[in-house]
Amino acid sequence: MPIVYDDATKRFALHSKAMTYAMGFDDKAQLRQLYFGPRLPHITDLPTCRAEDKPSAFDVTAEEPAYEYPGWAGLFYSEPCLKATFADGVRDVVLRYHHHHVTGDNGLVITLQDAAHPLDVELHYEIFESENLIKRYAVLKNHGDEEIMLDTALSAAWHLPKLQSYRLTHLAGRWAGETQIFQNPIHPGKTVLESRRGITSHHANPWFGVDDGAATEESGDVWFGALAWSGNWKIAIETTVEEQVHITGGIHDFDFRWELRPSDTFETPAFIAGFTSGGFGEASRNLHRYQREHLLPKNFSRQPRPVLYNSWEATYFNVTEQGQIELAKRAAELGVELFVVDDGWFGDRSSDHAGLGDWQPNAVKFPHGLRPLIDRVHSLGMKFGIWVEPEMTNQDSNLYRAHPDWVYHFPNRDRTESRNQLVLNLAKPEVAAYLFETLDKLLSENEISFIKWDMNRPFSEPGWLDASAPQQQEIWVRHVRTVYDILERLRKRHPDVAFESCAGGGGRADMGMMAYADQFWTSDNTDPYDRLSIQEGFSYAYAPRTMMCWVAESETWVKNRPSSVDYRFHSAMMGSLGIGANLLHWSDEEMARARELVRQYKEVRSIIQFGNLYRLLSLRTHHTMAVQYVSDDKSRSVVIMLRQHQHLLETMPILRLRGLEPDAMYLVRGINHPQSGQALMARGLQSNLRGDAVSDLLVITKQA
Ligand code: GLA
């Protein structure tokens, strides 16, 4: 039974295959977290909710028990999950047990009530037994007849057991340098990972990992989690005076307010967390499996992602019907399955100064609309996709000229532009309706199979002054919910259309968006060398099939660092493969080699996109990155390795493979004799890659 309740001791235990999460009520009926770690088989194995030892009056943080969903009240000085102001001016929330019920096989809802005011908090739990993950969110309900103002409404708090020391692993970066891995000891004080930019951001990603400093890729206890939210977010990591760590996260409370009217509910986004004793590798694999099995949109999650071509780096804004057809012919020669026209096809868009908001084909570039190009792409055997950036407008656009009040702004203040554009106020119902209708029309009138949904600037001057005063700050939440809602409705009406989430690269890659988007544009950085560290960090949190990677020109816009076709392809094959180069510049030899590499990718993509990922070598410790993917049934595996440079006569590190059946015999393509899984994992493989910027791909097959 994954969910056990012991009425005698008022304790709940939530079990997955290898993890137990437990809570219980104290004598004041307040819900505390009791345990989060390796599976404990019996309820009697769990700690009880005993009265705490009395600390010194000044050490009151020691009196802060591990509340499951702390309200701000009493002697509580950590990060609360909930802070509210009631109509009578009371700003104190004391949550007590009301009732609970089990939902289905794996779900639990515990309802808490404020001690004196009509506020209910439903805590929702879902346990994923094979992934060893737990999903939590809260639903706040006003059952009184006056407004309640929510000042903070986070998703969950996680309390970690006492360890000798703690280390935080997190993902941070910048535009064109997203998801870099950082590891730091956790000292007393508070670390806040956050975004206040309106989107998830390039600068921090809502994922964390905590261990005692000794966990590796392959072993060690790791607690980890990720928020399913695509707007302002915060994850606070704090220590208590007892030197224990807790982690609290959800929608950022900076500039947040939500007016909870009588009978209204407010649902927080989910915070998913897990525990593993299998190191960071297992933590990632558990998240990836959850994403593949439970989170990604169902209509495409069982199909391989197609090999895509994208025109952006080939033509930038200089998009024309004929130019795109020329590129499409070359793309089809390579075996590309989806041809995507990027920015520049609509409105008066010849640079990033104009046109956003006017989603009709540019009459000069496409005199007969999109149809001739789409037909041509189809006749070449490919599907057709297109770029949009619906949440934006340029001042130089028909949309803005007609509706200057549709953007976020404060009166008599600058409307600060970024990339010459302003953010549309999606909290306004008429803006949301316009966007849905425009996109629905685009998809209804054209045979489009793929939308790249971009978002190229952070928010500023987030004013919505025609709303009532208490509601104006709700834009942070309403904007994100509207994006989700439009995507959901579009997906319903156009189930054959897949979506990519992009925000100037990886600025909106998160598990909130993953419920509506089939893949992410990982980064605008298309340099195959730079990409490796971005992709490694990305893989900590997100499944390889969601990671779109393009093969770019030999010398990209990022750096004048030439690289071979093989090297670029191998770098891009680590996720879902795309090509973003100007193929009209490629020689016959380059085209032939690329065709062969696309063929190889198609041969192994089901292992990459549906298999389990093992990070064998990291650039953080070697001059080589190597990743291995193993099919679920362990019969097929692929290794991709890229060597950055060779120093002196340095040999390649031994590649000890992972995840194979020890007793089965495997054939590594290119090596004539079969070897046992055990030999490949224990003795490993010695690659003879020599030189700088060299790469290889190994295919490993189990023998019948
Ligand atoms: C963003 C995206 C790019 C491209 C451009 C178009 O930067 O990340 O891939 O689509 O916008 O303007």
XYZ file of C-alpha atoms and ligand atoms in Angstrom:
716
model
C 0.000 0.000 0.000
C 1.633 3.256 -1.012
C -0.434 5.289 1.475
C -0.833 4.255 5.103
C -2.595 6.126 7.910
C -2.252 5.063 11.518
C -5.154 6.495 13.445
C -3.732 5.580 16.852
C -0.632 7.715 16.394
C -2.062 10.113 13.770
C 0.707 9.387 11.316
C 0.739 9.091 7.527
C 3.356 7.140 5.589
C 3.659 7.502 1.816
C 5.769 4.753 0.287
C 7.337 4.346 -3.094
C 9.572 1.407 -4.006
C 12.622 2.867 -2.312
C 11.424 5.942 -0.431
C 9.167 6.805 2.498
C 7.701 10.197 3.266
C 5.897 10.573 6.573
C 3.842 13.176 8.418
C 1.900 13.288 11.650
C -0.178 15.552 13.856
C 1.090 16.947 17.100
C -1.054 17.505 20.185
C -2.216 20.838 18.737
C -3.387 19.064 15.558
C -0.653 20.772 13.543
C 0.784 18.736 10.697
C 4.517 18.072 10.790
C 6.803 16.273 8.445
C 8.360 13.316 10.271
C 10.558 11.573 7.778
C 11.818 11.810 4.173
C 14.355 9.216 3.105
C 14.973 5.516 2.327
C 11.918 3.307 2.542
C 10.927 2.183 6.046
C 8.635 -0.835 5.963
C 6.603 -0.358 9.156
C 4.683 2.519 10.646
C 6.475 1.776 13.929
C 9.769 2.600 12.188
C 8.734 6.239 11.991
C 9.466 8.933 14.517
C 6.533 10.211 16.533
C 5.336 13.778 16.945
C 6.748 14.329 20.423
C 6.935 17.647 22.245
C 10.200 19.396 21.422
C 12.794 20.062 24.086
C 12.370 23.620 25.239
C 15.026 25.776 23.628
C 16.359 29.065 24.934
C 13.956 31.953 24.441
C 16.314 33.397 21.850
C 16.798 30.158 19.948
C 13.195 30.096 19.014
C 13.960 28.658 15.622
C 14.563 25.401 17.496
C 10.905 25.598 18.410
C 9.994 25.638 14.772
C 9.020 22.102 14.172
C 9.123 20.761 10.662
C 5.668 22.010 9.757
C 4.388 20.393 6.625
C 2.855 23.594 5.300
C 3.867 26.374 7.680
C 1.615 29.376 8.068
C 3.162 32.608 9.311
C 2.170 32.736 12.980
C 3.619 32.583 16.455
C 7.340 32.066 16.993
C 8.023 31.204 13.379
C 10.933 32.879 11.615
C 11.685 30.646 8.638
C 10.175 30.819 5.223
C 6.406 30.258 5.593
C 4.410 28.546 2.868
C 1.398 30.708 3.656
C 1.017 34.280 4.785
C -2.413 35.871 4.645
C -4.268 38.983 5.731
C -7.861 38.492 6.812
C -10.568 41.120 6.387
C -10.441 41.999 10.088
C -6.736 42.828 9.838
C -5.446 39.597 11.400
C -2.192 38.498 9.704
C -1.599 35.189 11.437
C -2.372 31.725 10.048
C -2.506 28.701 12.334
C -3.362 25.541 10.406
C -4.937 22.582 12.181
C -6.002 19.174 10.923
C -9.585 18.965 9.697
C -9.880 15.734 7.725
C -8.184 13.654 5.051
C -9.054 11.231 2.289
C -7.149 8.880 0.041
C -7.663 9.406 -3.675
C -7.158 6.487 -6.043
C -4.189 4.228 -5.336
C -1.534 6.871 -4.928
C -3.155 10.081 -3.810
C -3.878 11.717 -0.490
C -5.581 14.986 0.407
C -5.194 16.373 3.908
C -7.384 19.346 4.743
C -6.201 21.858 7.308
C -8.200 24.785 8.626
C -7.156 28.054 10.130
C -7.825 28.096 13.865
C -10.252 31.038 13.723
C -10.819 32.246 10.162
C -12.631 30.670 7.222
C -9.528 29.531 5.316
C -9.031 25.894 4.335
C -5.812 24.465 2.998
C -5.982 21.221 1.099
C -2.619 19.550 0.807
C -2.543 17.258 -2.215
C -0.065 14.391 -2.485
C 0.620 11.928 -5.232
C 3.235 9.258 -4.912
C 4.971 7.794 -7.960
C 6.039 4.380 -6.829
C 8.523 3.347 -9.498
C 9.954 6.833 -9.981
C 10.355 7.349 -6.206
C 8.875 10.810 -6.448
C 6.232 12.685 -4.575
C 4.175 15.483 -6.038
C 2.676 18.111 -3.754
C 0.527 21.159 -4.213
C -1.898 23.114 -2.078
C -5.404 24.410 -2.719
C -6.422 27.390 -0.589
C -10.160 27.948 -0.101
C -12.067 30.884 1.271
C -15.290 29.573 2.775
C -16.242 32.807 4.498
C -18.010 35.856 3.133
C -15.164 38.364 3.139
C -12.015 38.626 1.039
C -8.779 37.058 2.242
C -5.567 38.538 0.884
C -2.839 35.999 0.166
C 0.614 37.550 0.638
C 2.567 34.304 0.208
C 1.209 31.039 -1.154
C 4.048 28.610 -1.800
C 3.696 25.017 -2.911
C 5.536 22.966 -0.297
C 8.238 22.737 2.342
C 10.645 19.781 2.458
C 12.581 18.991 5.630
C 15.745 16.988 5.216
C 17.095 14.635 7.866
C 20.125 15.550 9.908
C 23.301 14.961 7.873
C 26.960 15.522 8.793
C 27.078 18.317 6.271
C 24.966 19.537 3.388
C 25.760 20.484 -0.163
C 23.453 22.226 -2.608
C 23.535 21.488 -6.320
C 21.661 23.901 -8.557
C 21.459 25.171 -12.122
C 22.259 28.776 -12.971
C 23.541 30.752 -15.926
C 22.676 33.458 -18.388
C 21.326 33.907 -21.895
C 23.312 31.592 -24.212
C 24.813 29.986 -21.108
C 21.884 28.343 -19.322
C 21.815 25.422 -16.840
C 25.406 25.455 -15.626
C 25.909 23.174 -12.630
C 26.938 24.758 -9.325
C 27.717 22.922 -6.097
C 28.243 24.696 -2.783
C 28.232 23.689 0.867
C 25.103 24.867 2.674
C 26.122 27.128 5.523
C 23.882 28.804 8.118
C 21.722 31.420 6.497
C 19.429 31.324 3.544
C 20.085 30.688 -0.118
C 17.335 31.776 -2.469
C 17.161 30.455 -6.005
C 14.656 32.583 -7.865
C 13.296 34.390 -10.856
C 11.521 37.761 -10.693
C 11.546 38.217 -14.440
C 8.055 36.919 -15.168
C 9.468 33.771 -16.794
C 11.441 30.826 -15.450
C 14.625 32.582 -16.635
C 18.021 31.737 -18.083
C 19.649 32.760 -14.829
C 18.339 30.077 -12.518
C 16.246 26.988 -13.101
C 13.695 25.745 -10.532
C 15.502 22.510 -9.683
C 17.590 21.629 -6.618
C 19.637 18.707 -5.325
C 20.932 18.314 -1.764
C 23.382 15.698 -0.500
C 25.981 15.436 2.250
C 28.800 16.421 -0.085
C 29.819 12.861 -0.920
C 27.178 11.743 -3.412
C 28.467 11.046 -6.904
C 26.874 10.426 -10.233
C 26.423 6.785 -9.306
C 25.865 6.554 -5.591
C 25.010 8.434 -2.461
C 21.854 9.884 -0.933
C 20.355 12.787 -2.853
C 17.176 14.756 -2.139
C 16.049 16.713 -5.139
C 13.054 18.483 -6.553
C 11.644 20.736 -9.230
C 8.842 23.248 -9.426
C 6.202 23.008 -12.114
C 5.890 26.744 -12.740
C 6.914 29.067 -15.569
C 6.686 32.511 -13.986
C 8.265 34.171 -10.941
C 9.413 31.418 -8.607
C 11.504 30.926 -5.535
C 13.188 28.018 -3.827
C 14.623 28.958 -0.417
C 17.191 26.703 1.231
C 17.574 27.412 4.948
C 19.277 25.922 7.954
C 17.780 25.752 11.439
C 19.808 26.387 14.610
C 19.936 22.625 14.865
C 21.764 22.760 11.533
C 19.080 20.987 9.631
C 18.102 21.994 6.141
C 14.671 22.708 4.829
C 13.599 23.804 1.398
C 10.523 25.850 0.671
C 9.339 26.764 -2.782
C 6.630 27.918 -5.103
C 5.393 31.038 -6.850
C 7.651 33.897 -5.754
C 6.087 36.065 -3.058
C 7.983 39.126 -4.318
C 5.327 41.581 -5.566
C 2.796 38.759 -5.249
C -0.706 39.287 -3.942
C -3.856 37.343 -4.571
C -7.317 38.344 -3.548
C -9.160 35.221 -2.466
C -12.792 36.121 -2.739
C -15.591 34.291 -0.911
C -15.920 30.724 -2.288
C -12.791 31.143 -4.416
C -9.879 28.750 -4.465
C -6.222 29.306 -5.273
C -4.225 26.339 -6.479
C -0.446 26.470 -6.194
C 1.760 24.855 -8.810
C 3.167 21.434 -8.012
C 6.529 20.927 -6.354
C 7.864 17.462 -7.152
C 10.616 15.982 -5.016
C 12.362 12.690 -4.560
C 14.960 10.804 -2.651
C 17.450 8.315 -4.029
C 20.507 6.541 -2.737
C 21.691 6.120 -6.329
C 23.422 9.496 -6.711
C 22.705 12.319 -9.122
C 22.397 9.944 -12.078
C 19.497 8.070 -10.531
C 17.892 11.338 -9.409
C 17.849 12.513 -13.042
C 16.621 9.192 -14.393
C 13.716 9.207 -11.932
C 12.693 12.705 -13.013
C 13.104 11.831 -16.700
C 10.921 8.767 -16.340
C 8.236 10.774 -14.544
C 8.315 13.348 -17.333
C 8.075 10.721 -20.077
C 5.412 8.609 -18.389
C 3.281 11.153 -16.592
C 3.964 14.745 -17.560
C 4.628 15.274 -21.265
C 1.553 15.738 -23.467
C 0.193 12.275 -24.203
C -0.504 12.691 -27.902
C 3.219 12.747 -28.721
C 4.967 11.273 -25.692
C 5.066 7.756 -27.190
C 6.330 8.898 -30.574
C 9.925 9.729 -31.387
C 10.553 13.445 -31.809
C 11.164 14.142 -35.496
C 14.479 15.406 -36.877
C 13.858 19.097 -37.438
C 15.306 21.846 -39.584
C 15.052 25.469 -38.384
C 15.765 28.437 -40.641
C 16.793 31.014 -38.011
C 20.565 30.932 -38.253
C 20.418 30.433 -42.018
C 18.291 33.425 -42.948
C 17.518 35.397 -39.774
C 14.779 37.914 -40.756
C 15.412 37.526 -44.451
C 12.699 34.906 -44.904
C 11.162 34.497 -48.374
C 9.057 31.814 -49.971
C 11.737 30.917 -52.498
C 14.592 31.092 -50.007
C 12.790 28.739 -47.643
C 11.979 26.332 -50.468
C 15.682 26.167 -51.374
C 16.532 25.338 -47.758
C 13.692 22.827 -47.562
C 15.027 20.939 -50.592
C 18.431 20.601 -48.958
C 16.887 19.645 -45.606
C 14.805 16.916 -47.258
C 17.959 15.490 -48.851
C 19.352 14.964 -45.373
C 16.331 13.064 -44.087
C 14.828 15.937 -42.100
C 11.202 15.223 -41.070
C 9.967 18.650 -39.928
C 10.829 21.958 -41.593
C 10.399 25.005 -39.345
C 10.293 28.612 -40.529
C 11.541 30.847 -37.738
C 11.114 34.580 -37.087
C 10.615 37.012 -39.992
C 7.630 35.528 -41.908
C 4.838 37.841 -40.644
C 3.715 41.467 -40.440
C 6.248 44.125 -41.248
C 9.079 42.065 -39.812
C 12.419 42.729 -41.446
C 14.307 43.211 -38.182
C 13.539 42.924 -34.484
C 12.138 46.471 -34.477
C 8.689 45.793 -35.940
C 5.832 43.428 -36.527
C 5.326 41.411 -33.334
C 1.613 41.023 -32.810
C 0.696 40.984 -36.528
C 0.480 37.256 -37.161
C -0.368 37.339 -40.879
C 2.184 36.365 -43.539
C 4.174 39.300 -44.873
C 2.611 40.099 -48.254
C 5.929 40.746 -50.016
C 7.728 37.704 -48.689
C 4.703 35.412 -49.095
C 2.547 36.954 -51.845
C 0.230 33.916 -51.906
C 0.260 33.267 -48.163
C 2.010 30.330 -46.542
C 0.266 27.667 -48.590
C 2.744 27.398 -51.513
C 5.637 26.908 -49.086
C 3.714 24.457 -46.920
C 2.648 22.450 -49.975
C 6.230 22.337 -51.184
C 7.508 21.209 -47.798
C 4.871 18.467 -47.758
C 5.735 17.383 -51.274
C 9.328 17.005 -50.100
C 8.070 14.542 -47.480
C 8.376 16.809 -44.440
C 5.942 18.330 -41.989
C 5.755 22.076 -41.575
C 6.340 24.142 -38.441
C 6.402 27.849 -37.687
C 7.713 30.328 -35.078
C 5.486 32.685 -33.089
C 6.006 34.971 -30.121
C 2.404 35.550 -29.045
C 2.955 37.364 -25.740
C 4.735 40.299 -27.374
C 4.296 43.370 -29.492
C 6.529 46.028 -31.046
C 5.463 49.663 -30.849
C 5.876 49.534 -34.620
C 3.026 47.081 -35.243
C -0.629 47.325 -36.189
C -1.546 45.582 -32.964
C 0.162 48.174 -30.780
C -1.125 51.081 -32.859
C -4.657 49.777 -32.323
C -4.228 48.790 -28.658
C -1.454 50.708 -26.898
C -3.169 49.872 -23.601
C -2.763 46.121 -24.121
C 0.791 46.059 -22.747
C 1.858 46.052 -19.099
C 2.621 49.639 -18.132
C 2.265 52.296 -15.480
C 0.839 55.684 -16.494
C 3.379 58.488 -16.851
C 6.263 56.039 -16.675
C 8.593 54.673 -19.322
C 7.498 51.578 -21.133
C 10.924 49.992 -20.990
C 11.682 48.046 -24.139
C 13.912 45.025 -24.383
C 14.731 43.723 -27.861
C 12.510 46.637 -28.972
C 9.394 44.942 -27.665
C 6.788 45.154 -24.910
C 4.916 42.407 -23.064
C 1.194 42.035 -23.695
C -1.000 42.014 -20.633
C -2.338 38.471 -20.713
C -4.281 39.068 -17.518
C -6.737 41.086 -19.639
C -9.430 38.755 -20.952
C -9.643 40.604 -24.304
C -5.909 40.105 -24.919
C -6.118 36.415 -24.038
C -9.137 36.026 -26.334
C -7.359 37.822 -29.200
C -4.297 35.609 -28.877
C -6.260 32.403 -28.801
C -8.327 33.412 -31.839
C -5.258 34.533 -33.789
C -3.336 31.336 -33.144
C -6.385 29.165 -33.679
C -6.936 30.865 -37.037
C -3.294 30.408 -38.035
C -3.534 26.683 -37.238
C -6.975 26.259 -38.805
C -6.077 27.961 -42.082
C -2.695 26.329 -42.567
C -1.467 22.779 -42.337
C 0.967 23.417 -39.515
C 2.293 20.527 -37.423
C 4.601 22.352 -35.036
C 4.708 25.672 -33.226
C 7.855 27.138 -31.726
C 6.402 29.435 -29.028
C 8.995 32.031 -28.143
C 9.159 34.716 -25.404
C 12.062 37.071 -25.852
C 12.141 39.497 -22.977
C 11.585 39.689 -19.215
C 8.779 41.777 -17.681
C 9.064 45.393 -16.578
C 6.565 48.007 -15.292
C 4.034 45.225 -14.594
C 1.072 47.573 -14.316
C -2.572 46.620 -14.866
C -4.219 49.712 -13.522
C -7.643 49.157 -15.025
C -8.065 46.180 -12.676
C -9.241 46.676 -9.117
C -6.416 47.637 -6.759
C -6.195 44.284 -4.947
C -6.014 42.389 -8.242
C -3.310 44.403 -9.974
C -0.459 42.332 -8.609
C -2.114 39.130 -9.743
C -0.603 39.616 -13.200
C 2.420 37.457 -12.325
C 0.187 34.452 -11.844
C -2.536 35.309 -14.331
C -0.030 35.733 -17.156
C 1.402 32.244 -16.713
C -2.013 30.666 -16.262
C -3.191 32.324 -19.485
C -0.212 30.958 -21.409
C -1.004 27.475 -20.076
C -4.682 27.914 -20.855
C -4.109 29.051 -24.451
C -1.726 26.158 -25.035
C -4.173 23.689 -23.551
C -7.050 24.937 -25.681
C -4.932 25.000 -28.834
C -3.757 21.458 -28.153
C -7.331 20.333 -27.709
C -8.498 21.886 -30.962
C -5.382 20.920 -32.903
C -4.219 17.611 -31.410
C -1.807 16.968 -34.275
C 0.245 20.062 -33.542
C 3.347 19.743 -31.356
C 4.815 22.677 -29.426
C 8.281 23.815 -28.479
C 8.755 26.172 -25.541
C 11.444 28.767 -26.120
C 12.330 32.010 -24.369
C 15.401 33.384 -26.097
C 16.762 29.831 -25.749
C 16.161 28.033 -22.442
C 14.468 30.856 -20.518
C 11.246 28.889 -20.057
C 12.293 25.267 -19.597
C 10.531 23.853 -16.556
C 8.089 21.153 -15.503
C 5.145 23.563 -15.606
C 5.605 24.190 -19.302
C 6.354 20.533 -19.910
C 2.690 19.673 -19.426
C 1.915 21.744 -22.551
C 5.085 21.636 -24.655
C 6.660 18.575 -26.208
C 10.170 19.995 -26.185
C 12.306 22.981 -25.237
C 14.740 25.094 -27.190
C 17.665 24.530 -24.851
C 19.785 27.578 -25.617
C 20.487 30.111 -28.352
C 24.088 29.038 -27.968
C 24.621 26.615 -30.858
C 28.366 26.207 -30.437
C 28.758 22.419 -30.106
C 31.481 22.765 -27.469
C 29.664 25.344 -25.286
C 26.501 23.315 -25.641
C 27.938 20.373 -23.761
C 27.940 22.018 -20.333
C 24.500 23.528 -21.008
C 23.191 20.105 -22.015
C 24.779 18.360 -19.057
C 23.086 20.747 -16.617
C 19.799 20.519 -18.526
C 19.916 16.724 -18.218
C 20.031 16.972 -14.419
C 16.429 18.105 -14.484
C 14.878 17.356 -17.870
C 14.528 14.326 -20.130
C 16.782 14.142 -23.226
C 13.823 13.970 -25.622
C 12.740 17.444 -24.505
C 16.189 18.901 -25.227
C 16.224 20.339 -28.750
C 19.755 20.643 -30.153
C 20.715 21.998 -33.563
C 23.684 21.256 -35.725
C 24.869 24.746 -36.691
C 27.499 26.131 -39.053
C 31.083 25.073 -38.468
C 31.799 28.552 -37.138
C 28.760 29.688 -35.201
C 27.752 33.233 -34.294
C 28.956 32.425 -30.780
C 32.612 31.819 -31.521
C 34.839 31.483 -34.538
C 35.770 27.976 -33.552
C 35.446 25.566 -36.461
C 34.338 22.012 -35.839
C 33.714 18.931 -37.940
C 30.304 17.759 -39.092
C 30.664 14.676 -36.869
C 31.502 16.688 -33.789
C 28.532 19.001 -34.291
C 26.162 16.118 -34.915
C 27.374 14.111 -31.938
C 26.906 17.116 -29.683
C 23.359 17.594 -31.015
C 22.426 13.900 -30.899
C 22.366 13.961 -27.092
C 18.747 15.078 -27.187
C 16.226 15.609 -29.994
C 18.164 16.360 -33.160
C 17.717 19.463 -35.252
C 19.697 21.235 -37.932
C 20.002 25.005 -37.904
C 22.731 25.718 -40.462
C 22.540 27.304 -43.885
C 22.563 24.083 -45.883
C 23.056 25.990 -49.132
C 26.620 26.592 -47.949
C 27.394 22.959 -47.261
C 29.630 21.064 -49.680
C 28.633 17.741 -51.234
C 30.898 15.912 -48.781
C 29.353 17.703 -45.814
C 25.854 16.927 -47.092
C 26.743 13.255 -47.593
C 28.227 12.932 -44.125
C 25.271 14.763 -42.579
C 22.839 12.438 -44.374
C 24.657 9.440 -42.902
C 24.622 10.961 -39.395
C 20.885 11.705 -39.597
C 20.398 8.070 -40.606
C 22.469 6.928 -37.612
C 20.492 9.176 -35.288
C 17.192 7.743 -36.507
C 18.549 4.260 -35.908
C 19.278 4.968 -32.242
C 16.884 7.771 -31.341
C 14.395 5.542 -29.579
C 17.178 4.623 -27.116
C 18.096 8.303 -26.631
C 14.541 9.558 -26.391
C 12.907 6.722 -24.419
C 15.872 5.101 -22.664
C 17.701 5.800 -19.426
C 20.549 8.295 -19.340
C 23.881 7.638 -17.642
C 26.389 10.497 -17.545
C 29.698 8.648 -17.818
C 32.201 11.498 -18.008
C 31.689 15.153 -17.250
C 33.574 18.155 -18.586
C 33.711 19.322 -14.990
C 36.242 16.589 -14.242
C 37.603 15.522 -17.636
C 38.383 17.055 -21.007
C 35.801 14.641 -22.348
C 32.064 14.352 -22.017
C 30.455 10.947 -22.451
C 26.831 9.977 -22.040
C 25.206 6.584 -22.364
C 21.574 5.755 -23.041
C 20.162 2.304 -22.293
C 16.816 1.009 -23.512
C 14.361 0.003 -20.783
C 14.833 -3.691 -21.553
C 18.649 -3.246 -21.504
C 18.982 -4.784 -24.955
C 20.307 -1.689 -26.730
C 22.577 1.104 -25.722
C 24.341 4.101 -27.267
C 27.374 5.992 -26.041
C 28.168 9.471 -27.317
C 31.545 10.923 -26.412
C 33.167 14.214 -27.273
C 36.764 14.942 -26.468
C 37.521 18.645 -26.094
C 41.254 18.419 -26.242
C 44.176 16.131 -25.740
C 47.017 17.309 -23.553
C 50.469 15.793 -24.250
C 49.971 12.083 -24.862
C 47.024 11.785 -22.489
C 44.916 8.751 -23.323
C 41.136 8.776 -23.204
C 39.643 7.925 -19.817
C 38.228 4.403 -19.587
C 34.501 4.370 -20.268
C 32.843 2.143 -17.700
C 29.374 1.549 -19.045
C 26.291 1.426 -16.872
C 22.833 -0.072 -16.777
C 23.534 -3.286 -18.752
C 22.659 -6.840 -17.727
C 25.855 -8.200 -16.144
C 25.389 -11.740 -17.442
C 24.171 -10.918 -20.939
C 26.570 -10.769 -23.893
C 26.784 -7.526 -25.857
C 28.345 -6.579 -29.143
C 29.867 -3.126 -29.462
C 29.669 -2.118 -33.113
C 33.190 -2.046 -34.530
C 34.556 -4.595 -32.027
C 34.336 -8.134 -33.301
C 34.085 -10.177 -30.128
C 31.090 -10.053 -27.789
C 31.639 -9.021 -24.166
C 29.542 -9.511 -21.070
C 27.615 -6.623 -19.613
C 29.746 -7.088 -16.517
C 32.982 -6.690 -18.521
C 31.686 -3.532 -20.194
C 30.677 -2.089 -16.831
C 33.601 -3.257 -14.673
C 36.545 -3.250 -17.059
C 35.068 -0.747 -19.448
C 36.081 0.359 -22.903
C 39.223 2.140 -23.943
C 38.511 4.564 -26.748
C 41.345 5.713 -28.952
C 39.964 9.134 -29.834
C 42.990 11.340 -30.416
C 43.287 15.073 -30.849
C 41.116 18.087 -30.120
C 37.379 18.400 -30.733
C 36.930 14.780 -31.748
C 33.935 12.596 -31.091
C 32.445 9.156 -31.518
C 29.195 7.271 -31.178
C 29.076 3.624 -30.091
C 26.139 1.319 -30.612
C 25.853 -1.629 -28.226
C 23.467 -4.512 -28.812
C 22.609 -7.470 -26.633
C 23.077 -10.821 -28.324
C 20.139 -13.161 -28.552
C 14.951 33.775 -29.943
C 15.044 32.268 -30.134
C 15.800 31.992 -31.409
C 15.078 32.632 -32.569
C 14.918 34.124 -32.324
C 14.050 34.755 -33.389
O 16.189 34.324 -29.671
O 15.648 31.661 -29.035
O 15.915 30.597 -31.613
O 13.824 32.025 -32.718
O 14.343 34.388 -31.066
O 13.904 36.099 -33.203
